[in-house]
Amino acid sequence: KKKETEYVIGFSQCVGSDLWRKTMLEEMKIELSLHPGVKLVYRDANNSSSKQISQVRELLEMNVDLLIISPNEARPLTPIVEQAYNSGIPVVVIDRKTSSSAYTAYVGADNYQIGKMAGQYVSGLLKGKGNIMEIMGLPGSSPTIERQRGFAEGLQKSSNIRITNQIYGDWLKSHAERELLKMRNALDATDLIFAHNDQMASAAREALYKLGIKKKIAIVGIDALPGQGGGLQMIESKLIDASMLYPTGGKEAISAAFHILGKEPVLKENILQSLVIDSSNVQLMKLQWNKFSSQQRDIERQQALLSEQRSLFENQQVILNVTVVT
Ligand code: FRU
């Protein structure tokens, strides 16, 4: 007999359509498959904070046992997340934060440190001198604020490097490209573009091409995803110079959720590691990723075999019962 669902986890995602968040959901599903008896109810707010608020409300009305949330913007999402937490529902915050400490656990990399690491790396790349254009994420979302603050800090010792332009690309390739195409003159005087994610870094590459700018302008992004269209591929094909790895935390969020539901202790802050990826280590990263994916495929094959055997066994039991009765 199939086990009944023991727990329902509600997952409120700020946007689900980009590669980074698809990877996050994939990681969550893999981890969930190791824990039968738990159901994930998924809601995608498609970049809208007001939509996300009503989706969280909907999840709460469904009486989920635990809420996982990546808040689109910090401030607008704070009251509803506080309300959930204060009513006794455990909350796991992933990647982006609210403006409050009312949550059970946070899972994600340290965006301030990532910004700082990017600043230090860029300072080396520019040999201590040059003009930078910074393409930032969505104004009110926490990684934008933290990456920007960290980046400035990482550049502090380089007095001959200046951030000459800052624009918002809202995390989106289309928005970043639209803004960049209006900035021809500024781009002519730019030596390096730092984008808060690789999607916007790829917009920079395309804008430079469309504007016919021939000057060598280095491009550095964040995320460094494997796979088609990911940052690793962009580094390999020299579309961008470097990217800071930003792990999605999908697996860790689900395992934190299981610990919480099982009344086991969890750390409040679960900080994931990052590193700089450029042409010197991109091949290594790709090799590791390929190895990981092939192991993952093996696990999936084994799971399929197991469930085949289980249903064979269940059928045999039915036949046995029938035999006994007749
Ligand atoms: C994906 C994304 C990533 C970025 C993160 C910040 O939606 O824009 O590219 O690193 O969100 O929250």
Coordinates of C-alpha atoms and ligand atoms in Angstrom, one line a residue:
K1 CA 0.0 0.0 0.0
K2 CA 1.3 3.5 -0.9
K3 CA 2.3 5.7 1.9
E4 CA 0.1 8.7 2.5
T5 CA 1.5 12.2 2.2
E6 CA 2.9 13.1 5.6
Y7 CA 3.9 16.7 5.0
V8 CA 3.2 19.4 2.5
I9 CA 5.9 22.0 1.8
G10 CA 4.8 25.2 0.0
F11 CA 7.4 26.8 -2.1
S12 CA 7.0 30.4 -3.2
Q13 CA 9.4 31.2 -6.0
C14 CA 9.8 34.9 -7.1
V15 CA 10.3 33.8 -10.7
G16 CA 10.7 30.4 -12.2
S17 CA 11.5 30.8 -15.8
D18 CA 15.3 31.4 -15.8
L19 CA 18.0 28.7 -15.9
W20 CA 19.2 29.5 -12.3
R21 CA 15.8 28.9 -10.8
K22 CA 15.0 25.9 -13.0
T23 CA 18.2 24.4 -11.7
M24 CA 17.1 25.2 -8.1
L25 CA 13.8 23.4 -8.6
E26 CA 15.6 20.4 -10.2
E27 CA 17.9 20.2 -7.2
M28 CA 14.9 20.3 -4.9
K29 CA 13.1 17.5 -6.8
I30 CA 16.2 15.3 -6.6
E31 CA 16.4 15.8 -2.8
L32 CA 12.6 15.3 -2.5
S33 CA 12.8 12.0 -4.3
L34 CA 14.9 10.6 -1.5
H35 CA 12.2 11.4 1.0
P36 CA 8.9 9.8 0.0
G37 CA 5.8 11.1 1.8
V38 CA 6.4 14.7 1.2
K39 CA 4.6 16.8 -1.4
L40 CA 5.9 20.1 -2.8
V41 CA 3.3 22.7 -3.7
Y42 CA 5.0 25.2 -6.1
R43 CA 4.0 28.7 -6.9
D44 CA 5.8 31.0 -9.4
A45 CA 5.2 34.8 -9.0
N46 CA 6.8 35.7 -12.3
N47 CA 8.8 38.7 -10.9
S48 CA 5.8 40.3 -9.2
S49 CA 5.9 41.0 -5.5
S50 CA 2.1 41.5 -5.2
K51 CA 1.5 38.3 -7.0
Q52 CA 3.9 36.6 -4.7
I53 CA 2.2 38.0 -1.6
S54 CA -1.2 36.5 -2.7
Q55 CA 0.5 33.2 -3.6
V56 CA 2.0 33.0 -0.1
R57 CA -1.5 33.7 1.3
E58 CA -2.9 31.0 -0.8
L59 CA -0.2 28.5 0.5
L60 CA -1.0 29.5 4.1
E61 CA -4.7 28.9 3.5
M62 CA -3.8 25.4 2.2
N63 CA -2.3 24.8 5.7
V64 CA 1.2 23.9 4.4
D65 CA 3.4 22.4 7.0
L66 CA 6.4 24.5 6.0
L67 CA 7.0 27.4 3.7
I68 CA 10.1 27.9 1.5
I69 CA 10.3 31.3 -0.1
S70 CA 12.7 33.3 -2.3
P71 CA 11.2 36.8 -1.9
N72 CA 11.2 38.9 -5.1
E73 CA 11.8 42.1 -3.1
A74 CA 12.6 42.3 0.5
R75 CA 10.3 45.0 1.9
P76 CA 6.9 44.1 0.2
L77 CA 7.3 40.4 1.2
T78 CA 8.3 41.0 4.8
P79 CA 4.8 41.3 6.5
I80 CA 3.4 38.1 5.0
V81 CA 6.5 36.1 5.8
E82 CA 6.5 37.5 9.4
Q83 CA 2.8 36.6 9.6
A84 CA 3.5 33.0 8.6
Y85 CA 6.4 32.6 10.9
N86 CA 4.6 34.2 13.9
S87 CA 1.6 31.9 13.3
G88 CA 3.9 28.9 13.9
I89 CA 4.7 27.8 10.4
P90 CA 8.4 27.1 9.9
V91 CA 9.9 29.3 7.1
V92 CA 13.0 28.5 5.1
V93 CA 14.2 31.6 3.2
I94 CA 16.3 30.8 0.2
D95 CA 18.6 33.1 -1.9
R96 CA 16.8 36.5 -1.5
K97 CA 15.9 37.7 1.9
T98 CA 13.1 39.7 3.6
S99 CA 13.9 42.7 5.8
S100 CA 13.2 40.8 9.0
S101 CA 14.8 38.0 11.0
A102 CA 11.5 36.3 11.4
Y103 CA 12.3 33.0 9.7
T104 CA 13.5 29.5 10.8
A105 CA 16.4 29.1 8.5
Y106 CA 18.1 30.9 5.6
V107 CA 19.9 29.0 2.8
G108 CA 22.1 30.8 0.3
A109 CA 25.5 32.2 -0.4
D110 CA 26.7 35.5 1.2
N111 CA 26.0 38.1 -1.5
Y112 CA 28.0 40.7 0.3
Q113 CA 31.1 38.4 0.2
I114 CA 30.4 37.6 -3.5
G115 CA 30.3 41.2 -4.4
K116 CA 33.5 41.8 -2.5
M117 CA 35.2 38.8 -4.2
A118 CA 34.1 40.2 -7.5
G119 CA 35.6 43.6 -6.6
Q120 CA 38.9 42.2 -5.7
Y121 CA 39.0 40.0 -8.8
V122 CA 38.1 42.9 -11.1
S123 CA 40.8 45.0 -9.5
G124 CA 43.4 42.4 -10.4
L125 CA 42.0 42.1 -13.9
L126 CA 42.2 45.8 -14.5
K127 CA 45.7 46.0 -12.9
G128 CA 44.4 48.6 -10.5
K129 CA 43.2 51.1 -13.1
G130 CA 40.1 51.7 -15.1
N131 CA 36.4 52.7 -15.4
I132 CA 33.6 50.3 -14.5
M133 CA 30.0 50.1 -15.5
E134 CA 27.9 48.2 -12.9
I135 CA 24.7 46.5 -14.0
M136 CA 22.6 45.8 -10.9
G137 CA 19.7 43.5 -10.3
L138 CA 16.2 44.6 -9.2
P139 CA 16.4 47.6 -6.8
G140 CA 14.5 46.2 -3.9
S141 CA 15.8 42.6 -3.9
S142 CA 18.4 41.8 -1.3
P143 CA 21.2 40.4 -3.5
T144 CA 21.3 43.6 -5.5
I145 CA 21.9 45.7 -2.3
E146 CA 24.4 43.2 -0.9
R147 CA 26.4 42.6 -4.1
Q148 CA 26.6 46.4 -4.8
R149 CA 27.8 47.1 -1.2
G150 CA 30.4 44.2 -1.4
F151 CA 31.6 45.2 -4.8
A152 CA 32.4 48.8 -3.7
E153 CA 34.1 47.4 -0.6
G154 CA 36.2 45.0 -2.8
L155 CA 37.4 48.0 -4.9
Q156 CA 38.2 50.3 -2.0
K157 CA 41.9 49.8 -2.0
S158 CA 42.1 50.5 -5.8
S159 CA 42.1 54.3 -5.9
N160 CA 42.5 54.4 -9.7
I161 CA 39.5 52.3 -10.4
R162 CA 36.2 54.1 -10.6
I163 CA 32.6 52.9 -10.9
T164 CA 31.6 55.5 -13.5
N165 CA 28.0 54.2 -14.2
Q166 CA 25.4 52.2 -12.4
I167 CA 22.3 51.0 -14.0
Y168 CA 19.5 48.6 -13.0
G169 CA 18.8 45.6 -15.3
D170 CA 16.3 44.1 -12.8
W171 CA 18.0 40.6 -13.2
L172 CA 16.7 40.4 -16.7
K173 CA 18.6 40.2 -20.0
S174 CA 15.9 42.1 -21.9
H175 CA 15.9 45.0 -19.4
A176 CA 19.7 45.2 -19.2
E177 CA 20.1 45.2 -22.9
R178 CA 17.4 47.9 -23.4
E179 CA 19.3 50.2 -20.9
L180 CA 22.7 49.5 -22.4
L181 CA 21.7 50.3 -25.9
K182 CA 21.0 53.9 -24.7
M183 CA 24.6 54.2 -23.3
R184 CA 26.9 54.3 -26.2
N185 CA 29.0 57.1 -25.0
A186 CA 29.4 55.8 -21.5
L187 CA 30.3 52.4 -22.9
D188 CA 33.1 53.9 -25.1
A189 CA 34.7 55.1 -21.9
T190 CA 34.2 51.8 -20.0
D191 CA 37.0 49.2 -19.4
L192 CA 35.0 46.6 -17.6
I193 CA 31.3 45.7 -17.1
F194 CA 30.3 44.0 -13.8
A195 CA 26.8 42.5 -14.0
H196 CA 25.0 41.2 -11.0
N197 CA 24.1 38.0 -12.9
D198 CA 25.2 36.2 -16.1
Q199 CA 22.0 36.9 -17.9
M200 CA 22.7 40.6 -17.7
A201 CA 26.4 40.0 -18.5
S202 CA 25.3 38.3 -21.7
A203 CA 23.1 41.3 -22.5
A204 CA 26.2 43.4 -22.2
R205 CA 28.1 41.3 -24.7
E206 CA 25.1 41.6 -27.1
A207 CA 24.8 45.3 -26.6
L208 CA 28.5 45.9 -27.4
Y209 CA 28.1 43.8 -30.5
K210 CA 24.9 45.7 -31.6
L211 CA 26.5 49.1 -31.0
G212 CA 29.6 48.0 -32.9
I213 CA 32.0 48.8 -30.1
K214 CA 35.3 47.2 -31.0
K215 CA 37.3 48.3 -27.9
K216 CA 38.2 45.5 -25.5
I217 CA 35.8 45.7 -22.6
A218 CA 36.0 42.9 -20.0
I219 CA 32.7 41.4 -18.7
V220 CA 32.3 39.8 -15.3
G221 CA 29.0 38.2 -14.1
I222 CA 27.6 36.1 -11.3
D223 CA 25.9 32.6 -11.2
A224 CA 28.3 30.4 -13.3
L225 CA 25.7 27.9 -14.2
P226 CA 26.6 24.7 -16.0
G227 CA 24.6 23.6 -19.1
Q228 CA 23.3 25.2 -22.3
G229 CA 23.4 29.0 -22.0
G230 CA 24.9 28.9 -18.6
G231 CA 27.9 31.0 -17.4
L232 CA 30.4 28.2 -17.7
Q233 CA 29.7 28.0 -21.4
M234 CA 29.9 31.8 -21.7
I235 CA 33.3 31.8 -20.1
E236 CA 34.5 28.9 -22.2
S237 CA 33.4 30.6 -25.4
K238 CA 34.9 33.9 -24.2
L239 CA 31.6 35.8 -24.2
I240 CA 32.4 36.8 -20.7
D241 CA 35.7 36.8 -18.8
A242 CA 34.6 35.5 -15.4
S243 CA 31.7 34.7 -13.1
M244 CA 31.2 34.2 -9.4
L245 CA 29.6 30.8 -8.6
Y246 CA 26.2 31.4 -7.0
P247 CA 24.9 28.0 -5.8
T248 CA 21.1 27.7 -5.9
G249 CA 20.7 26.0 -2.5
G250 CA 17.8 23.9 -3.8
K251 CA 19.1 20.7 -2.2
E252 CA 20.1 22.3 1.0
A253 CA 16.7 24.1 1.4
I254 CA 14.9 20.8 1.1
S255 CA 17.2 19.0 3.5
A256 CA 16.8 21.9 6.0
A257 CA 13.0 21.6 5.6
F258 CA 13.2 17.9 6.5
H259 CA 15.2 18.5 9.6
I260 CA 12.8 21.2 10.7
L261 CA 9.7 19.0 10.0
G262 CA 11.5 16.1 11.9
K263 CA 12.0 18.5 14.9
E264 CA 15.7 18.1 14.5
P265 CA 18.0 21.2 15.2
V266 CA 19.0 23.3 12.2
L267 CA 21.3 26.3 11.9
K268 CA 19.5 29.6 11.3
E269 CA 22.1 30.7 8.7
N270 CA 23.2 28.1 6.2
I271 CA 25.8 29.9 4.1
L272 CA 26.9 28.3 0.8
Q273 CA 30.4 28.7 -0.6
S274 CA 31.3 30.6 -3.7
L275 CA 34.3 31.0 -5.9
V276 CA 35.6 32.9 -8.9
I277 CA 35.4 31.0 -12.2
D278 CA 37.4 32.2 -15.2
S279 CA 39.4 30.6 -18.1
S280 CA 41.9 29.1 -15.6
N281 CA 39.4 26.7 -13.9
V282 CA 36.3 26.6 -16.1
Q283 CA 37.3 23.2 -17.6
L284 CA 37.7 21.7 -14.1
M285 CA 34.2 22.9 -13.2
K286 CA 32.7 21.5 -16.3
L287 CA 34.4 18.1 -15.7
Q288 CA 33.0 18.0 -12.2
W289 CA 29.6 18.9 -13.3
N290 CA 29.6 16.2 -16.0
K291 CA 30.6 13.6 -13.5
F292 CA 27.9 14.8 -11.1
S293 CA 25.2 14.6 -13.8
S294 CA 26.2 11.1 -14.9
Q295 CA 26.1 9.9 -11.3
Q296 CA 22.7 11.6 -11.0
R297 CA 21.5 9.7 -14.1
D298 CA 22.7 6.4 -12.5
I299 CA 20.6 7.1 -9.4
E300 CA 17.6 7.9 -11.5
R301 CA 18.0 4.6 -13.4
Q302 CA 18.3 2.7 -10.1
Q303 CA 15.2 4.4 -8.7
A304 CA 13.2 3.4 -11.9
L305 CA 14.4 -0.2 -11.5
L306 CA 13.4 -0.2 -7.8
S307 CA 9.9 1.0 -8.5
E308 CA 9.5 -1.5 -11.3
Q309 CA 10.4 -4.3 -8.9
R310 CA 8.1 -2.9 -6.3
S311 CA 5.1 -2.9 -8.6
L312 CA 6.0 -6.5 -9.8
F313 CA 6.1 -7.5 -6.2
E314 CA 2.8 -5.8 -5.5
N315 CA 1.2 -7.6 -8.5
Q316 CA 2.5 -10.9 -7.2
Q317 CA 0.9 -10.3 -3.9
V318 CA -2.4 -9.6 -5.5
I319 CA -2.2 -12.9 -7.4
L320 CA -1.3 -14.7 -4.2
N321 CA -4.2 -13.2 -2.3
V322 CA -6.6 -14.2 -5.1
T323 CA -5.2 -17.8 -5.0
V324 CA -5.7 -18.0 -1.3
V325 CA -9.3 -16.8 -1.5
T326 CA -10.4 -19.2 -4.3
Ligands
FRU1 C1 17.7 34.3 -11.0 C2 18.6 35.4 -10.4 C3 20.0 35.0 -10.5 C4 20.6 35.8 -9.4 C5 19.6 35.6 -8.4 C6 19.5 36.7 -7.3 O1 16.4 34.6 -10.9 O2 18.4 36.6 -11.1 O3 20.6 35.2 -11.7 O4 21.9 35.4 -9.0 O5 18.4 35.6 -9.0 O6 18.5 36.5 -6.5

